[in-house]
Amino acid sequence: MAFLPDASLFILLNILIGINIARSEPFIGINYGNLGDNLPSPEDTVKLLQSTSIQKIRLYSPDIPMIKALANSGIDIVVGTQNSEIPALASDPNAAKTWINTNVLPFYPASNIFLIMVGNEISLDENFRKQLLPAMQNMQNALDAGSLGGKIKVSTVHSMSVLSHSDPPSSGEFQTWLVDVMKGFLGFNNATGSPFVINPYPYYAYNSDPRPGYLAYCLFQVNAGRVDPNNNIKYMNMFDA
């Protein structure tokens, strides 16, 4: 599963394509950033989304009016916690229970929250890194206590910078100094069936690669594709790679 970063403007600036790991079901969704002027109301936004093929939406924080507006809309919801909430969520199981009781239980299942993201791109932050996994575990325990453990997953969103290499795909590996930490996150994902989530930054990849035809490769347009020389797998777009 992958999400593009929020540009802090309007929701349609950020289109994402992801894979629901549990159901192996491709989908199109958007990141909803509500920092801007003259934004449509939550109700109008939902109507706009329903007029498209968008099936999922990511909220960077518990936007209650939007969560309410999405009730019975057929659009699945990812809800994130603020990074500043992580120390409390990590140290106090009751803080996690309060978060779930406030932001999830009153609206589920009419508002189909299917994934909770604990923080955004903080696995590289030394001040938060050690607290992230305990916070995720406490959130999972809170969901279990509310009989939602098998229905709503918990994960976090990583920066692409957790990878020391990513091109070609077969050479992908985590930063050496992050390996032990990432093992903990991946162990949690594996044990709970939750997705590993990362923010790709297509523009920066495109800007640093002068090879011809790369723009079409980035934009899902017709192109010759690229072959990974280590395994001969051919990728037809950068997202797939």
CSV table of C-alpha atoms in Angstrom, one decimal:
chain,number,residue,atom,x,y,z
A,1,MET,CA,0.0,0.0,0.0
A,2,ALA,CA,1.3,3.4,-0.8
A,3,PHE,CA,0.2,7.0,-0.3
A,4,LEU,CA,1.4,10.2,-1.9
A,5,PRO,CA,2.3,13.1,0.4
A,6,ASP,CA,-0.2,15.8,1.2
A,7,ALA,CA,0.4,19.1,-0.6
A,8,SER,CA,-1.8,20.9,2.0
A,9,LEU,CA,-4.1,22.2,-0.7
A,10,PHE,CA,-7.1,20.2,-1.9
A,11,ILE,CA,-7.8,16.5,-1.9
A,12,LEU,CA,-7.6,15.9,-5.7
A,13,LEU,CA,-4.0,17.1,-5.9
A,14,ASN,CA,-3.0,13.7,-4.4
A,15,ILE,CA,-4.1,10.6,-6.2
A,16,LEU,CA,-2.9,7.3,-4.8
A,17,ILE,CA,-3.1,3.8,-6.1
A,18,GLY,CA,-2.6,1.0,-3.6
A,19,ILE,CA,-3.0,-2.6,-2.9
A,20,ASN,CA,-5.1,-3.9,0.0
A,21,ILE,CA,-2.8,-6.6,1.2
A,22,ALA,CA,-5.4,-8.6,3.1
A,23,ARG,CA,-7.8,-8.9,0.1
A,24,SER,CA,-5.3,-8.5,-2.7
A,25,GLU,CA,-7.7,-5.9,-4.2
A,26,PRO,CA,-6.4,-3.0,-6.2
A,27,PHE,CA,-8.0,0.4,-5.5
A,28,ILE,CA,-7.7,4.1,-6.2
A,29,GLY,CA,-7.9,6.6,-3.4
A,30,ILE,CA,-6.8,10.1,-2.3
A,31,ASN,CA,-5.1,11.8,0.6
A,32,TYR,CA,-7.4,14.4,2.1
A,33,GLY,CA,-5.5,17.5,3.2
A,34,ASN,CA,-7.8,20.2,4.6
A,35,LEU,CA,-5.3,23.0,5.0
A,36,GLY,CA,-6.5,25.5,2.5
A,37,ASP,CA,-9.0,28.3,1.7
A,38,ASN,CA,-12.6,27.9,0.4
A,39,LEU,CA,-12.6,24.1,0.6
A,40,PRO,CA,-15.9,22.4,-0.2
A,41,SER,CA,-17.9,21.2,2.7
A,42,PRO,CA,-17.4,17.6,3.8
A,43,GLU,CA,-20.8,16.7,2.3
A,44,ASP,CA,-19.9,18.2,-1.1
A,45,THR,CA,-16.5,16.6,-1.0
A,46,VAL,CA,-18.1,13.2,-0.5
A,47,LYS,CA,-20.5,13.8,-3.4
A,48,LEU,CA,-17.5,14.7,-5.6
A,49,LEU,CA,-15.7,11.5,-4.6
A,50,GLN,CA,-18.7,9.4,-5.3
A,51,SER,CA,-18.8,10.8,-8.8
A,52,THR,CA,-15.4,9.3,-9.4
A,53,SER,CA,-13.8,5.8,-9.2
A,54,ILE,CA,-12.2,6.8,-5.9
A,55,GLN,CA,-12.8,4.1,-3.3
A,56,LYS,CA,-10.7,5.1,-0.3
A,57,ILE,CA,-9.6,8.2,1.5
A,58,ARG,CA,-6.8,8.9,3.9
A,59,LEU,CA,-7.4,11.5,6.7
A,60,TYR,CA,-4.2,12.8,8.3
A,61,SER,CA,-6.1,13.2,11.6
A,62,PRO,CA,-9.5,12.4,12.9
A,63,ASP,CA,-11.5,14.9,10.9
A,64,ILE,CA,-14.9,14.2,12.6
A,65,PRO,CA,-17.1,16.1,10.2
A,66,MET,CA,-15.5,14.3,7.3
A,67,ILE,CA,-15.8,10.9,9.0
A,68,LYS,CA,-19.5,11.6,9.6
A,69,ALA,CA,-20.0,12.7,6.0
A,70,LEU,CA,-18.5,9.5,4.7
A,71,ALA,CA,-21.0,7.4,6.5
A,72,ASN,CA,-22.7,4.9,4.2
A,73,SER,CA,-20.9,6.5,1.2
A,74,GLY,CA,-19.2,3.3,0.0
A,75,ILE,CA,-15.8,5.0,0.5
A,76,ASP,CA,-13.4,3.3,3.0
A,77,ILE,CA,-11.4,5.4,5.4
A,78,VAL,CA,-7.8,5.5,6.7
A,79,VAL,CA,-7.5,7.7,9.8
A,80,GLY,CA,-4.1,8.9,11.1
A,81,THR,CA,-3.0,10.1,14.5
A,82,GLN,CA,-1.0,13.2,15.0
A,83,ASN,CA,2.8,12.6,15.5
A,84,SER,CA,2.5,14.6,18.7
A,85,GLU,CA,0.1,12.0,20.1
A,86,ILE,CA,2.6,9.2,19.9
A,87,PRO,CA,4.3,9.6,23.3
A,88,ALA,CA,1.0,9.4,25.1
A,89,LEU,CA,-0.2,6.5,23.0
A,90,ALA,CA,3.0,4.6,23.6
A,91,SER,CA,3.2,5.1,27.4
A,92,ASP,CA,-0.5,4.9,28.3
A,93,PRO,CA,-2.8,2.1,27.1
A,94,ASN,CA,-5.7,4.2,28.3
A,95,ALA,CA,-4.8,7.0,25.9
A,96,ALA,CA,-5.1,4.5,23.0
A,97,LYS,CA,-8.5,3.4,24.3
A,98,THR,CA,-9.7,7.0,24.6
A,99,TRP,CA,-8.5,7.7,21.0
A,100,ILE,CA,-10.4,4.7,19.7
A,101,ASN,CA,-13.5,5.4,21.8
A,102,THR,CA,-13.5,9.0,20.6
A,103,ASN,CA,-12.5,8.8,17.0
A,104,VAL,CA,-13.6,5.3,15.8
A,105,LEU,CA,-16.3,3.6,17.9
A,106,PRO,CA,-19.0,6.3,17.6
A,107,PHE,CA,-18.8,6.2,13.8
A,108,TYR,CA,-18.0,2.6,12.8
A,109,PRO,CA,-19.3,0.7,10.9
A,110,ALA,CA,-21.4,3.3,9.1
A,111,SER,CA,-18.2,5.2,8.4
A,112,ASN,CA,-16.0,2.3,7.3
A,113,ILE,CA,-12.7,3.0,8.9
A,114,PHE,CA,-10.5,0.1,7.9
A,115,LEU,CA,-7.0,1.3,8.8
A,116,ILE,CA,-5.4,3.5,11.5
A,117,MET,CA,-2.1,5.1,10.8
A,118,VAL,CA,-0.1,5.8,13.9
A,119,GLY,CA,2.0,8.9,12.8
A,120,ASN,CA,3.4,9.9,9.5
A,121,GLU,CA,7.0,9.5,8.5
A,122,ILE,CA,8.5,9.4,12.0
A,123,SER,CA,10.4,6.2,11.8
A,124,LEU,CA,13.5,8.3,10.9
A,125,ASP,CA,13.0,10.6,13.9
A,126,GLU,CA,15.1,9.5,16.8
A,127,ASN,CA,12.8,11.2,19.3
A,128,PHE,CA,9.8,9.2,18.2
A,129,ARG,CA,11.2,6.0,16.7
A,130,LYS,CA,11.4,4.0,19.9
A,131,GLN,CA,7.9,5.0,20.9
A,132,LEU,CA,6.2,4.2,17.6
A,133,LEU,CA,5.9,0.4,17.9
A,134,PRO,CA,4.5,0.5,21.5
A,135,ALA,CA,2.0,3.1,20.3
A,136,MET,CA,0.9,0.8,17.5
A,137,GLN,CA,0.7,-2.1,19.9
A,138,ASN,CA,-1.5,-0.1,22.3
A,139,MET,CA,-3.8,0.9,19.5
A,140,GLN,CA,-4.1,-2.7,18.4
A,141,ASN,CA,-4.9,-3.7,21.9
A,142,ALA,CA,-7.5,-1.0,22.2
A,143,LEU,CA,-9.2,-2.2,19.0
A,144,ASP,CA,-9.1,-5.8,20.3
A,145,ALA,CA,-10.8,-4.6,23.5
A,146,GLY,CA,-13.5,-3.0,21.4
A,147,SER,CA,-14.0,-6.2,19.3
A,148,LEU,CA,-12.6,-4.5,16.2
A,149,GLY,CA,-9.2,-6.2,16.1
A,150,GLY,CA,-10.1,-8.3,13.1
A,151,LYS,CA,-11.9,-5.5,11.3
A,152,ILE,CA,-9.6,-2.5,11.6
A,153,LYS,CA,-5.9,-2.7,11.1
A,154,VAL,CA,-3.1,-0.6,12.6
A,155,SER,CA,0.1,0.5,10.8
A,156,THR,CA,2.3,3.6,10.3
A,157,VAL,CA,3.4,5.5,7.2
A,158,HIS,CA,7.2,5.4,6.4
A,159,SER,CA,9.2,7.8,4.3
A,160,MET,CA,11.0,6.5,1.3
A,161,SER,CA,14.2,7.4,3.1
A,162,VAL,CA,13.9,4.2,5.2
A,163,LEU,CA,15.3,2.6,2.0
A,164,SER,CA,19.0,2.9,1.2
A,165,HIS,CA,18.3,1.6,-2.3
A,166,SER,CA,15.2,1.2,-4.4
A,167,ASP,CA,16.3,1.1,-8.0
A,168,PRO,CA,16.3,-1.4,-9.5
A,169,PRO,CA,13.6,-2.9,-7.3
A,170,SER,CA,15.6,-6.1,-6.6
A,171,SER,CA,18.3,-4.1,-5.0
A,172,GLY,CA,15.9,-2.6,-2.4
A,173,GLU,CA,17.0,-2.6,1.2
A,174,PHE,CA,16.5,-0.7,4.4
A,175,GLN,CA,19.1,1.7,5.8
A,176,THR,CA,21.6,-0.4,7.7
A,177,TRP,CA,21.1,1.6,10.9
A,178,LEU,CA,17.3,1.1,10.7
A,179,VAL,CA,17.3,-2.7,10.1
A,180,ASP,CA,16.5,-3.7,13.7
A,181,VAL,CA,13.8,-1.1,14.1
A,182,MET,CA,12.2,-2.0,10.8
A,183,LYS,CA,12.2,-5.7,11.8
A,184,GLY,CA,10.0,-4.7,14.7
A,185,PHE,CA,7.5,-2.8,12.5
A,186,LEU,CA,7.4,-5.6,9.9
A,187,GLY,CA,6.9,-8.2,12.7
A,188,PHE,CA,3.9,-6.2,13.8
A,189,ASN,CA,2.5,-6.0,10.3
A,190,ASN,CA,3.0,-9.7,9.8
A,191,ALA,CA,1.5,-10.7,13.1
A,192,THR,CA,-1.6,-8.5,12.7
A,193,GLY,CA,-2.1,-8.8,8.9
A,194,SER,CA,-1.7,-5.0,8.5
A,195,PRO,CA,0.0,-3.4,5.4
A,196,PHE,CA,3.4,-1.9,5.2
A,197,VAL,CA,2.8,1.7,4.1
A,198,ILE,CA,5.3,4.1,2.5
A,199,ASN,CA,5.1,7.5,0.9
A,200,PRO,CA,6.6,7.6,-2.6
A,201,TYR,CA,7.7,10.9,-4.0
A,202,PRO,CA,7.4,10.5,-7.8
A,203,TYR,CA,8.5,14.1,-8.6
A,204,TYR,CA,11.9,13.7,-6.8
A,205,ALA,CA,12.5,10.4,-8.5
A,206,TYR,CA,11.7,11.9,-11.9
A,207,ASN,CA,13.8,15.0,-11.3
A,208,SER,CA,16.9,12.9,-10.4
A,209,ASP,CA,16.6,10.5,-13.4
A,210,PRO,CA,17.6,12.0,-16.8
A,211,ARG,CA,16.9,8.8,-18.8
A,212,PRO,CA,14.7,9.3,-21.9
A,213,GLY,CA,11.1,8.2,-21.6
A,214,TYR,CA,11.0,8.5,-17.9
A,215,LEU,CA,8.2,11.0,-17.7
A,216,ALA,CA,5.8,8.5,-19.5
A,217,TYR,CA,7.1,5.8,-17.2
A,218,CYS,CA,6.2,8.0,-14.2
A,219,LEU,CA,2.8,9.1,-15.5
A,220,PHE,CA,1.4,5.6,-16.4
A,221,GLN,CA,1.6,6.5,-20.1
A,222,VAL,CA,2.7,4.2,-22.9
A,223,ASN,CA,6.4,3.5,-22.6
A,224,ALA,CA,8.9,0.7,-23.3
A,225,GLY,CA,9.1,-0.2,-19.6
A,226,ARG,CA,12.3,-1.0,-17.7
A,227,VAL,CA,13.8,-4.4,-17.0
A,228,ASP,CA,15.4,-5.2,-13.7
A,229,PRO,CA,18.8,-6.6,-14.7
A,230,ASN,CA,19.0,-8.8,-11.6
A,231,ASN,CA,15.9,-10.8,-12.2
A,232,ASN,CA,14.7,-9.8,-15.7
A,233,ILE,CA,11.3,-8.6,-14.4
A,234,LYS,CA,9.9,-5.8,-16.6
A,235,TYR,CA,8.2,-2.9,-14.9
A,236,MET,CA,5.8,-0.7,-17.0
A,237,ASN,CA,5.6,2.2,-14.6
A,238,MET,CA,7.5,3.7,-11.7
A,239,PHE,CA,4.7,3.0,-9.2
A,240,ASP,CA,4.9,-0.7,-9.9
A,241,ALA,CA,8.7,-0.7,-9.6
